[in-house]
Protein backbone atom coordinates (compact mmCIF):
# COMPACT_ATOMS: atom_id res chain seq x y z
CA UNK A 1 0.00 0.00 0.00
CA UNK A 2 1.37 3.40 -0.93
CA UNK A 3 2.13 6.09 1.65
CA UNK A 4 -0.70 8.32 0.39
CA UNK A 5 -3.22 5.49 0.74
CA UNK A 6 -1.95 4.75 4.25
CA UNK A 7 -2.22 8.44 5.14
CA UNK A 8 -5.80 8.59 3.85
CA UNK A 9 -6.66 5.41 5.72
CA UNK A 10 -5.17 6.81 8.94
CA UNK A 11 -7.11 10.07 8.49
CA UNK A 12 -10.29 8.10 7.95
CA UNK A 13 -9.67 6.02 11.09
CA UNK A 14 -8.98 9.18 13.10
CA UNK A 15 -12.19 10.78 11.83
CA UNK A 16 -14.25 7.70 12.67
CA UNK A 17 -12.74 7.60 16.15
CA UNK A 18 -13.64 11.27 16.66
CA UNK A 19 -17.23 10.56 15.62
CA UNK A 20 -17.35 7.54 17.88
CA UNK A 21 -16.22 9.67 20.82
CA UNK A 22 -18.88 12.29 20.05
CA UNK A 23 -21.64 9.69 19.75
CA UNK A 24 -20.60 7.99 22.98
CA UNK A 25 -20.58 11.36 24.75
CA UNK A 26 -24.09 12.17 23.46
CA UNK A 27 -25.50 8.75 24.34
CA UNK A 28 -23.56 8.23 27.58
CA UNK A 29 -26.56 8.36 29.92
CA UNK A 30 -28.39 5.75 27.83
CA UNK A 31 -25.53 3.26 27.66
CA UNK A 32 -25.24 0.36 30.08
CA UNK A 33 -21.91 -0.42 31.75
CA UNK A 34 -21.59 -3.39 29.37
CA UNK A 35 -22.17 -1.12 26.33
CA UNK A 36 -19.44 1.21 27.57
CA UNK A 37 -17.10 -1.73 28.18
CA UNK A 38 -17.77 -2.97 24.63
CA UNK A 39 -16.95 0.45 23.18
CA UNK A 40 -13.73 0.79 25.20
CA UNK A 41 -12.62 -2.71 24.21
CA UNK A 42 -13.70 -2.51 20.55
CA UNK A 43 -16.06 -5.47 20.87
CA UNK A 44 -17.94 -6.34 17.66
CA UNK A 45 -21.45 -7.80 17.41
CA UNK A 46 -19.88 -11.21 16.76
CA UNK A 47 -17.74 -10.81 19.88
CA UNK A 48 -20.83 -9.87 21.91
CA UNK A 49 -22.57 -13.03 20.71
CA UNK A 50 -19.58 -15.11 21.81
CA UNK A 51 -19.59 -13.41 25.23
CA UNK A 52 -23.34 -13.98 25.60
CA UNK A 53 -22.94 -17.67 24.75
CA UNK A 54 -20.01 -18.04 27.13
CA UNK A 55 -21.96 -16.41 29.96
CA UNK A 56 -24.99 -18.58 29.19
CA UNK A 57 -22.87 -21.73 29.33
CA UNK A 58 -21.51 -20.78 32.74
CA UNK A 59 -24.86 -19.62 34.13
CA UNK A 60 -26.57 -22.86 33.10
CA UNK A 61 -24.35 -24.69 35.57
CA UNK A 62 -25.97 -22.63 38.31
CA UNK A 63 -29.53 -23.56 37.23
CA UNK A 64 -31.24 -25.16 40.25
CA UNK A 65 -32.72 -28.19 38.44
CA UNK A 66 -29.64 -30.32 37.86
CA UNK A 67 -31.32 -32.91 35.62
CA UNK A 68 -33.58 -30.65 33.52
CA UNK A 69 -33.58 -32.07 29.93
CA UNK A 70 -33.38 -28.65 28.25
CA UNK A 71 -30.44 -27.71 30.46
CA UNK A 72 -28.56 -30.87 29.49
CA UNK A 73 -29.28 -30.39 25.79
CA UNK A 74 -28.16 -26.76 25.81
CA UNK A 75 -25.06 -27.53 27.89
CA UNK A 76 -24.08 -30.29 25.46
CA UNK A 77 -24.43 -27.84 22.55
CA UNK A 78 -22.22 -25.32 24.33
CA UNK A 79 -19.64 -27.96 25.19
CA UNK A 80 -19.46 -28.89 21.49
CA UNK A 81 -19.22 -25.22 20.50
CA UNK A 82 -16.37 -24.56 22.94
CA UNK A 83 -14.74 -27.97 22.53
CA UNK A 84 -15.00 -28.77 26.24
CA UNK A 85 -15.60 -32.07 28.01
CA UNK A 86 -16.14 -30.70 31.50
CA UNK A 87 -16.46 -27.08 32.46
CA UNK A 88 -15.02 -25.89 35.73
CA UNK A 89 -16.95 -22.86 36.94
CA UNK A 90 -14.19 -20.42 37.78
CA UNK A 91 -12.97 -17.01 36.75
CA UNK A 92 -9.76 -18.63 35.50
CA UNK A 93 -11.66 -20.95 33.14
CA UNK A 94 -13.86 -18.08 31.93
CA UNK A 95 -10.73 -16.03 31.27
CA UNK A 96 -9.10 -18.95 29.43
CA UNK A 97 -12.08 -19.15 27.05
CA UNK A 98 -11.88 -15.38 26.46
CA UNK A 99 -8.15 -15.56 25.74
CA UNK A 100 -8.54 -18.51 23.39
CA UNK A 101 -11.29 -16.70 21.48
CA UNK A 102 -9.24 -13.52 21.23
CA UNK A 103 -6.21 -15.43 19.97
CA UNK A 104 -8.33 -17.18 17.33
CA UNK A 105 -9.87 -13.86 16.25
CA UNK A 106 -6.52 -12.00 16.26
CA UNK A 107 -7.72 -9.26 18.60
CA UNK A 108 -5.12 -6.68 19.50
CA UNK A 109 -6.84 -5.54 22.71
CA UNK A 110 -6.94 -7.95 25.65
CA UNK A 111 -10.18 -8.29 27.59
CA UNK A 112 -10.12 -8.62 31.35
CA UNK A 113 -12.63 -11.27 32.50
CA UNK A 114 -13.31 -9.63 35.85
CA UNK A 115 -13.88 -6.23 34.24
CA UNK A 116 -16.21 -7.83 31.68
CA UNK A 117 -18.25 -9.60 34.35
CA UNK A 118 -18.43 -6.44 36.47
CA UNK A 119 -19.79 -4.51 33.48
CA UNK A 120 -22.39 -7.20 32.86
CA UNK A 121 -23.37 -7.16 36.52
CA UNK A 122 -23.92 -3.41 36.36
CA UNK A 123 -26.07 -3.63 33.24
Coordinates of C-alpha atoms in Angstrom, one line a residue:
X1 CA 0.0 0.0 0.0
X2 CA 1.4 3.4 -0.9
X3 CA 2.1 6.1 1.6
X4 CA -0.7 8.3 0.4
X5 CA -3.2 5.5 0.7
X6 CA -1.9 4.8 4.2
X7 CA -2.2 8.4 5.1
X8 CA -5.8 8.6 3.8
X9 CA -6.7 5.4 5.7
X10 CA -5.2 6.8 8.9
X11 CA -7.1 10.1 8.5
X12 CA -10.3 8.1 7.9
X13 CA -9.7 6.0 11.1
X14 CA -9.0 9.2 13.1
X15 CA -12.2 10.8 11.8
X16 CA -14.2 7.7 12.7
X17 CA -12.7 7.6 16.2
X18 CA -13.6 11.3 16.7
X19 CA -17.2 10.6 15.6
X20 CA -17.3 7.5 17.9
X21 CA -16.2 9.7 20.8
X22 CA -18.9 12.3 20.0
X23 CA -21.6 9.7 19.8
X24 CA -20.6 8.0 23.0
X25 CA -20.6 11.4 24.7
X26 CA -24.1 12.2 23.5
X27 CA -25.5 8.8 24.3
X28 CA -23.6 8.2 27.6
X29 CA -26.6 8.4 29.9
X30 CA -28.4 5.7 27.8
X31 CA -25.5 3.3 27.7
X32 CA -25.2 0.4 30.1
X33 CA -21.9 -0.4 31.7
X34 CA -21.6 -3.4 29.4
X35 CA -22.2 -1.1 26.3
X36 CA -19.4 1.2 27.6
X37 CA -17.1 -1.7 28.2
X38 CA -17.8 -3.0 24.6
X39 CA -16.9 0.4 23.2
X40 CA -13.7 0.8 25.2
X41 CA -12.6 -2.7 24.2
X42 CA -13.7 -2.5 20.6
X43 CA -16.1 -5.5 20.9
X44 CA -17.9 -6.3 17.7
X45 CA -21.4 -7.8 17.4
X46 CA -19.9 -11.2 16.8
X47 CA -17.7 -10.8 19.9
X48 CA -20.8 -9.9 21.9
X49 CA -22.6 -13.0 20.7
X50 CA -19.6 -15.1 21.8
X51 CA -19.6 -13.4 25.2
X52 CA -23.3 -14.0 25.6
X53 CA -22.9 -17.7 24.7
X54 CA -20.0 -18.0 27.1
X55 CA -22.0 -16.4 30.0
X56 CA -25.0 -18.6 29.2
X57 CA -22.9 -21.7 29.3
X58 CA -21.5 -20.8 32.7
X59 CA -24.9 -19.6 34.1
X60 CA -26.6 -22.9 33.1
X61 CA -24.4 -24.7 35.6
X62 CA -26.0 -22.6 38.3
X63 CA -29.5 -23.6 37.2
X64 CA -31.2 -25.2 40.3
X65 CA -32.7 -28.2 38.4
X66 CA -29.6 -30.3 37.9
X67 CA -31.3 -32.9 35.6
X68 CA -33.6 -30.7 33.5
X69 CA -33.6 -32.1 29.9
X70 CA -33.4 -28.7 28.3
X71 CA -30.4 -27.7 30.5
X72 CA -28.6 -30.9 29.5
X73 CA -29.3 -30.4 25.8
X74 CA -28.2 -26.8 25.8
X75 CA -25.1 -27.5 27.9
X76 CA -24.1 -30.3 25.5
X77 CA -24.4 -27.8 22.6
X78 CA -22.2 -25.3 24.3
X79 CA -19.6 -28.0 25.2
X80 CA -19.5 -28.9 21.5
X81 CA -19.2 -25.2 20.5
X82 CA -16.4 -24.6 22.9
X83 CA -14.7 -28.0 22.5
X84 CA -15.0 -28.8 26.2
X85 CA -15.6 -32.1 28.0
X86 CA -16.1 -30.7 31.5
X87 CA -16.5 -27.1 32.5
X88 CA -15.0 -25.9 35.7
X89 CA -17.0 -22.9 36.9
X90 CA -14.2 -20.4 37.8
X91 CA -13.0 -17.0 36.7
X92 CA -9.8 -18.6 35.5
X93 CA -11.7 -21.0 33.1
X94 CA -13.9 -18.1 31.9
X95 CA -10.7 -16.0 31.3
X96 CA -9.1 -18.9 29.4
X97 CA -12.1 -19.1 27.1
X98 CA -11.9 -15.4 26.5
X99 CA -8.1 -15.6 25.7
X100 CA -8.5 -18.5 23.4
X101 CA -11.3 -16.7 21.5
X102 CA -9.2 -13.5 21.2
X103 CA -6.2 -15.4 20.0
X104 CA -8.3 -17.2 17.3
X105 CA -9.9 -13.9 16.3
X106 CA -6.5 -12.0 16.3
X107 CA -7.7 -9.3 18.6
X108 CA -5.1 -6.7 19.5
X109 CA -6.8 -5.5 22.7
X110 CA -6.9 -8.0 25.6
X111 CA -10.2 -8.3 27.6
X112 CA -10.1 -8.6 31.4
X113 CA -12.6 -11.3 32.5
X114 CA -13.3 -9.6 35.9
X115 CA -13.9 -6.2 34.2
X116 CA -16.2 -7.8 31.7
X117 CA -18.2 -9.6 34.4
X118 CA -18.4 -6.4 36.5
X119 CA -19.8 -4.5 33.5
X120 CA -22.4 -7.2 32.9
X121 CA -23.4 -7.2 36.5
X122 CA -23.9 -3.4 36.4
X123 CA -26.1 -3.6 33.2

